[in-house]
Short mmCIF file of C-alpha atoms in Angstrom, two decimals:
data_model
loop_
_atom_site.label_atom_id
_atom_site.label_comp_id
_atom_site.label_asym_id
_atom_site.label_seq_id
_atom_site.Cartn_x
_atom_site.Cartn_y
_atom_site.Cartn_z
CA UNK T 5 -64.49 24.59 -19.60
CA UNK T 6 -65.57 27.57 -21.67
CA UNK T 7 -64.64 30.17 -19.06
CA UNK T 8 -61.30 28.43 -18.53
CA UNK T 9 -60.41 29.05 -22.18
CA UNK T 10 -61.39 32.69 -22.36
CA UNK T 11 -58.47 35.03 -22.90
CA UNK T 12 -57.76 37.51 -20.13
CA UNK T 13 -59.39 35.45 -17.39
CA UNK T 14 -57.50 33.93 -14.47
CA UNK T 15 -58.29 31.00 -12.19
CA UNK T 16 -58.76 33.49 -9.36
CA UNK T 17 -61.37 35.36 -11.39
CA UNK T 18 -63.18 32.14 -12.32
CA UNK T 19 -63.37 31.26 -8.63
CA UNK T 20 -64.84 34.69 -7.98
CA UNK T 21 -67.40 34.14 -10.74
CA UNK T 22 -68.32 30.68 -9.39
CA UNK T 23 -68.82 32.13 -5.94
CA UNK T 24 -70.98 34.91 -7.34
CA UNK T 25 -72.84 32.78 -9.90
CA UNK T 26 -72.50 29.03 -9.02
CA UNK T 27 -74.76 27.91 -11.87
CA UNK T 28 -72.98 30.22 -14.34
CA UNK T 29 -76.42 31.35 -15.47
CA UNK T 30 -75.65 35.07 -15.58
CA UNK T 31 -72.11 35.36 -16.97
CA UNK T 32 -73.21 35.03 -20.61
CA UNK T 33 -75.59 37.98 -20.22
CA UNK T 34 -73.06 40.43 -18.78
CA UNK T 35 -71.56 43.24 -20.83
CA UNK T 36 -67.89 44.15 -20.76
CA UNK T 37 -68.74 47.05 -18.45
CA UNK T 38 -70.65 44.71 -16.13
CA UNK T 39 -67.68 42.35 -15.90
CA UNK T 40 -65.30 45.27 -15.34
CA UNK T 41 -67.34 46.57 -12.42
CA UNK T 42 -68.31 43.24 -10.88
CA UNK T 43 -64.92 41.50 -11.06
CA UNK T 44 -62.54 44.45 -11.13
CA UNK T 45 -61.09 43.52 -14.53
CA UNK T 46 -59.74 46.19 -16.91
CA UNK T 47 -62.20 47.07 -19.67
CA UNK T 48 -59.89 45.80 -22.42
CA UNK T 49 -59.68 42.35 -20.82
CA UNK T 50 -63.39 42.38 -20.03
CA UNK T 51 -64.14 43.06 -23.68
CA UNK T 52 -61.96 40.12 -24.73
CA UNK T 53 -63.72 37.83 -22.25
CA UNK T 54 -67.15 38.82 -23.60
CA UNK T 55 -65.93 38.21 -27.17
CA UNK T 56 -64.73 34.71 -26.26
CA UNK T 57 -67.91 33.90 -24.34
CA UNK T 58 -69.87 34.57 -27.52
CA UNK T 59 -67.34 33.11 -29.97
CA UNK T 60 -69.06 30.21 -31.75
CA UNK T 61 -65.82 28.62 -32.94
CA UNK T 62 -64.37 28.55 -29.42
CA UNK T 63 -67.61 27.19 -27.99
CA UNK T 64 -67.77 24.47 -30.65
CA UNK T 65 -64.18 23.53 -29.85
CA UNK T 66 -65.13 23.15 -26.19
CA UNK T 67 -68.07 20.92 -27.13
CA UNK T 68 -65.85 18.82 -29.41
CA UNK T 69 -63.20 18.33 -26.73
CA UNK T 70 -65.87 17.41 -24.19
CA UNK T 71 -67.03 14.64 -26.51
CA UNK T 72 -63.48 13.34 -27.12
CA UNK T 73 -62.09 13.39 -23.57
CA UNK T 74 -63.34 12.74 -20.07
CA UNK T 75 -63.32 16.16 -18.44
CA UNK T 76 -63.55 16.72 -14.69
CA UNK T 77 -64.20 20.19 -13.26
CA UNK T 78 -63.90 21.42 -9.70
CA UNK T 79 -67.71 21.53 -9.38
CA UNK T 80 -68.11 17.85 -10.31
CA UNK T 81 -68.74 15.15 -7.70
CA UNK T 82 -65.90 12.99 -9.06
CA UNK T 83 -63.28 15.72 -8.68
CA UNK T 84 -60.31 14.23 -6.74
CA UNK T 85 -60.74 15.07 -3.03
CA UNK T 86 -56.97 15.36 -2.50
CA UNK T 87 -56.74 18.15 -5.06
CA UNK T 88 -59.60 20.14 -3.54
CA UNK T 89 -57.50 20.78 -0.45
CA UNK T 90 -54.46 22.29 -2.22
CA UNK T 91 -53.78 25.95 -2.87
CA UNK T 92 -54.95 27.06 -6.33
CA UNK T 93 -56.58 23.71 -7.15
CA UNK T 94 -57.00 23.13 -10.90
CA UNK T 95 -60.46 24.11 -12.14
CA UNK T 96 -60.54 21.76 -15.13
CA UNK T 97 -58.83 18.40 -15.70
CA UNK T 98 -58.73 16.79 -19.14
CA UNK T 99 -58.12 13.07 -18.83
CA UNK T 100 -57.33 10.00 -20.94
CA UNK T 101 -57.30 6.57 -19.36
CA UNK T 102 -58.33 5.08 -16.05
CA UNK T 103 -59.75 7.97 -13.99
CA UNK T 104 -60.28 5.71 -10.97
CA UNK T 105 -56.54 6.15 -10.35
CA UNK T 106 -57.24 9.75 -9.28
CA UNK T 107 -58.77 8.39 -6.08
CA UNK T 108 -56.43 5.44 -5.63
CA UNK T 109 -54.14 5.43 -2.60
CA UNK T 110 -51.37 5.09 -1.64
CA UNK T 111 -49.84 7.28 -4.35
CA UNK T 112 -46.31 8.63 -4.57
CA UNK T 113 -44.92 11.29 -6.87
CA UNK T 114 -41.50 10.31 -8.20
CA UNK T 115 -39.46 13.11 -9.72
CA UNK T 116 -35.92 14.19 -10.50
CA UNK T 117 -33.42 15.59 -12.93
CA UNK T 118 -33.85 15.53 -16.71
CA UNK T 119 -30.18 14.47 -16.93
CA UNK T 120 -29.96 11.40 -14.69
CA UNK T 121 -26.78 9.53 -13.80
CA UNK T 122 -26.03 5.95 -14.81
CA UNK T 123 -27.20 4.88 -11.34
CA UNK T 124 -30.66 6.44 -11.64
CA UNK T 125 -32.50 3.43 -13.06
CA UNK T 126 -30.94 1.20 -10.40
CA UNK T 127 -32.15 3.57 -7.67
CA UNK T 128 -35.65 3.55 -9.12
CA UNK T 129 -35.72 -0.22 -9.40
CA UNK T 130 -34.48 -0.62 -5.82
CA UNK T 131 -36.89 1.82 -4.18
CA UNK T 132 -39.92 2.18 -6.44
CA UNK T 133 -40.36 -1.37 -7.71
CA UNK T 134 -41.35 -2.76 -4.27
CA UNK T 135 -43.97 -0.01 -4.03
CA UNK T 136 -45.36 -0.97 -7.44
CA UNK T 137 -45.49 -4.58 -6.30
CA UNK T 138 -47.49 -3.32 -3.31
CA UNK T 139 -50.02 -1.63 -5.66
CA UNK T 140 -48.89 1.97 -5.15
CA UNK T 141 -49.75 4.55 -7.81
CA UNK T 142 -46.69 6.30 -9.22
CA UNK T 143 -47.25 9.89 -10.36
CA UNK T 144 -44.84 11.98 -12.42
CA UNK T 145 -44.67 14.60 -15.15
CA UNK T 146 -43.53 12.61 -18.22
CA UNK T 147 -40.49 14.85 -18.65
CA UNK T 148 -37.13 13.56 -19.83
CA UNK T 149 -35.02 11.65 -17.33
CA UNK T 150 -36.37 10.52 -13.97
CA UNK T 151 -40.03 11.27 -14.83
CA UNK T 152 -39.91 9.07 -17.93
CA UNK T 153 -37.99 6.34 -16.11
CA UNK T 154 -40.68 6.30 -13.39
CA UNK T 155 -43.52 5.82 -15.88
CA UNK T 156 -41.55 3.23 -17.85
CA UNK T 157 -40.82 1.20 -14.74
CA UNK T 158 -44.48 1.34 -13.73
CA UNK T 159 -45.59 0.09 -17.13
CA UNK T 160 -42.90 -2.62 -17.16
CA UNK T 161 -44.12 -3.87 -13.77
CA UNK T 162 -47.78 -3.75 -14.87
CA UNK T 163 -48.28 -1.14 -12.16
CA UNK T 164 -50.40 1.99 -11.86
CA UNK T 165 -49.11 5.32 -13.12
CA UNK T 166 -50.42 8.85 -13.72
CA UNK T 167 -48.71 11.39 -15.98
CA UNK T 168 -49.47 15.07 -15.39
CA UNK T 169 -48.66 17.13 -18.48
CA UNK T 170 -47.48 20.70 -18.91
CA UNK T 171 -49.27 20.97 -22.27
CA UNK T 172 -52.42 19.81 -24.03
CA UNK T 173 -52.79 16.27 -25.39
CA UNK T 174 -52.24 17.41 -28.98
CA UNK T 175 -48.81 18.86 -28.16
CA UNK T 176 -46.81 16.24 -26.31
CA UNK T 177 -43.51 17.47 -24.91
CA UNK T 178 -40.87 16.20 -25.26
CA UNK T 179 -41.80 14.75 -28.65
CA UNK T 180 -39.77 11.59 -28.09
CA UNK T 181 -42.29 10.68 -25.38
CA UNK T 182 -45.26 10.38 -27.74
CA UNK T 183 -44.99 6.58 -27.57
CA UNK T 184 -44.80 6.69 -23.77
CA UNK T 185 -47.82 9.01 -23.71
CA UNK T 186 -49.83 6.54 -25.80
CA UNK T 187 -48.89 3.63 -23.54
CA UNK T 188 -49.88 5.52 -20.39
CA UNK T 189 -53.20 6.47 -22.02
CA UNK T 190 -53.87 2.77 -22.59
CA UNK T 191 -52.51 1.34 -19.34
CA UNK T 192 -52.65 4.21 -16.85
CA UNK T 193 -53.93 7.77 -16.77
CA UNK T 194 -52.82 11.03 -18.38
CA UNK T 195 -54.19 14.34 -17.11
CA UNK T 196 -53.72 18.00 -17.97
CA UNK T 197 -55.39 21.22 -16.88
CA UNK T 198 -54.59 22.69 -20.29
CA UNK T 199 -56.94 22.32 -23.30
CA UNK T 200 -55.88 19.64 -25.82
CA UNK T 201 -54.72 22.17 -28.44
CA UNK T 202 -52.59 24.08 -25.93
CA UNK T 203 -48.82 24.05 -26.70
CA UNK T 204 -46.26 23.70 -23.90
CA UNK T 205 -45.14 26.94 -22.27
CA UNK T 206 -42.24 27.33 -19.83
CA UNK T 207 -44.42 28.40 -16.91
CA UNK T 208 -46.88 25.50 -17.39
CA UNK T 209 -44.34 22.97 -16.08
CA UNK T 210 -43.79 24.49 -12.64
CA UNK T 211 -47.53 25.22 -12.55
CA UNK T 212 -48.50 21.56 -13.11
CA UNK T 213 -46.16 20.47 -10.30
CA UNK T 214 -48.75 21.40 -7.68
CA UNK T 215 -51.01 18.70 -9.20
CA UNK T 216 -48.24 16.08 -9.16
CA UNK T 217 -47.58 16.63 -5.46
CA UNK T 218 -51.24 17.30 -4.64
CA UNK T 219 -52.39 13.85 -5.78
CA UNK T 220 -49.68 12.10 -3.76
CA UNK T 221 -49.10 10.99 -0.19
CA UNK T 222 -45.50 12.08 -0.58
CA UNK T 223 -42.83 13.09 -3.09
CA UNK T 224 -39.70 11.03 -3.76
CA UNK T 225 -36.71 12.74 -5.38
CA UNK T 226 -34.40 10.21 -7.04
CA UNK T 227 -31.77 12.67 -8.25
CA UNK T 228 -31.60 16.45 -8.48
CA UNK T 229 -29.03 19.04 -9.43
CA UNK T 230 -28.21 21.84 -7.01
CA UNK T 231 -30.34 24.27 -9.02
CA UNK T 232 -33.14 22.09 -10.29
CA UNK T 233 -36.73 22.50 -11.39
CA UNK T 234 -37.38 19.45 -9.22
CA UNK T 235 -37.12 21.75 -6.20
CA UNK T 236 -40.28 23.55 -7.34
CA UNK T 237 -42.28 20.35 -6.88
CA UNK T 238 -40.60 19.79 -3.51
CA UNK T 239 -41.62 23.30 -2.42
CA UNK T 240 -45.19 22.60 -3.58
CA UNK T 241 -45.24 19.33 -1.62
CA UNK T 242 -43.96 21.03 1.54
CA UNK T 243 -46.50 23.82 1.13
CA UNK T 244 -49.22 21.16 0.88
CA UNK T 245 -47.98 19.42 4.03
CA UNK T 246 -46.83 16.32 2.14
CA UNK T 247 -43.90 14.05 2.98
CA UNK T 248 -40.69 14.63 1.04
CA UNK T 249 -38.13 11.86 0.49
CA UNK T 250 -34.69 12.05 -1.10
CA UNK T 251 -32.25 9.38 -2.23
CA UNK T 252 -28.59 9.99 -1.32
CA UNK T 253 -25.69 9.15 -3.61
CA UNK T 254 -22.09 9.80 -4.39
CA UNK T 255 -20.94 13.34 -3.50
CA UNK T 256 -18.78 13.21 -6.62
CA UNK T 257 -21.67 13.55 -9.10
CA UNK T 258 -23.84 16.63 -9.72
CA UNK T 259 -27.08 14.64 -9.78
CA UNK T 260 -26.97 14.00 -6.01
CA UNK T 261 -26.18 17.52 -4.77
CA UNK T 262 -29.83 18.59 -4.76
CA UNK T 263 -30.90 15.47 -2.83
CA UNK T 264 -28.18 15.99 -0.21
CA UNK T 265 -29.29 19.60 0.22
CA UNK T 266 -32.91 18.46 0.70
CA UNK T 267 -31.83 15.95 3.34
CA UNK T 268 -29.89 18.69 5.15
CA UNK T 269 -33.05 20.81 5.04
CA UNK T 270 -35.22 18.05 6.55
CA UNK T 271 -36.27 15.66 3.77
CA UNK T 272 -36.26 12.02 4.85
CA UNK T 273 -33.27 10.04 3.59
CA UNK T 274 -34.48 6.92 1.76
CA UNK T 275 -32.41 3.77 1.50
CA UNK T 276 -35.26 1.37 0.76
CA UNK T 277 -38.98 1.29 -0.02
CA UNK T 278 -39.63 0.34 3.63
CA UNK T 279 -38.61 3.87 4.65
CA UNK T 280 -41.66 5.14 2.76
CA UNK T 281 -43.96 2.21 3.59
CA UNK T 282 -43.46 2.74 7.33
CA UNK T 283 -44.52 6.38 7.06
CA UNK T 284 -47.61 5.40 5.06
CA UNK T 285 -48.65 2.77 7.62
CA UNK T 286 -48.54 5.38 10.39
CA UNK T 287 -50.14 8.21 8.41
CA UNK T 288 -53.59 9.82 8.80
CA UNK T 289 -54.13 9.16 5.07
CA UNK T 290 -53.70 5.43 5.65
CA UNK T 291 -56.20 5.51 8.52
CA UNK T 292 -58.72 7.42 6.38
CA UNK T 293 -58.30 4.88 3.56
CA UNK T 294 -58.91 2.03 6.01
CA UNK T 295 -62.07 3.70 7.35
CA UNK T 296 -63.35 4.31 3.81
#
């Protein structure tokens, strides 16, 4: 947790440090020159890292957050197995809520445009509600539009849902979702790889998408524009070898163009929840769950 917050340090460097010093027993004794030589980091950044490693206020903040939130790191036994297999797995997860959902399967990420059509909620109800009734976990990013609709439907159906944030818990974005955030904390699970005091940044949202797809059996796109941030999550899912599903719609509205393009590129067209359920029943993940 402490290393993760040091300025000038990357996840790649932390992995290097963990490989070199698994118990992290030496890092606090290294000088800036030592870090520069050992990890090939410019001296200016190495100096900043050493300053943060010995910064009492930062350390006390880490201790305080550890006492307020359940924190899971990549070296912990309860780290989600599905995330360990993805490229650039998150090193630290801050959580609020029911952490058992991290290991609950089947799970589906449900994503889409921030500007949904009038048909979007009907599509969600038609396809996702049967999955919720069948005890699936619905994972999304708590953004405006389809993400929020997915969490709201899950809560309405007394189902299981996980929200993966692109900010820390103290800086909910968008602000109108503070109430939704609080409900998911109480009835589901909220996770973030960013420290609680961390504000949202544009690149955090595409970055967190690898976690949304990584925790899921597959990714369902309800609606997407032709040029949509949704496609970043789809690319992450494909890169992780996950199933990708897309809901078709009227060719006369912009919100379906992205889905039609995905279907042309090989995503499975989904008319009903059974289209997803059949794939799950025949999947290696299902067989592993049955064995477990």
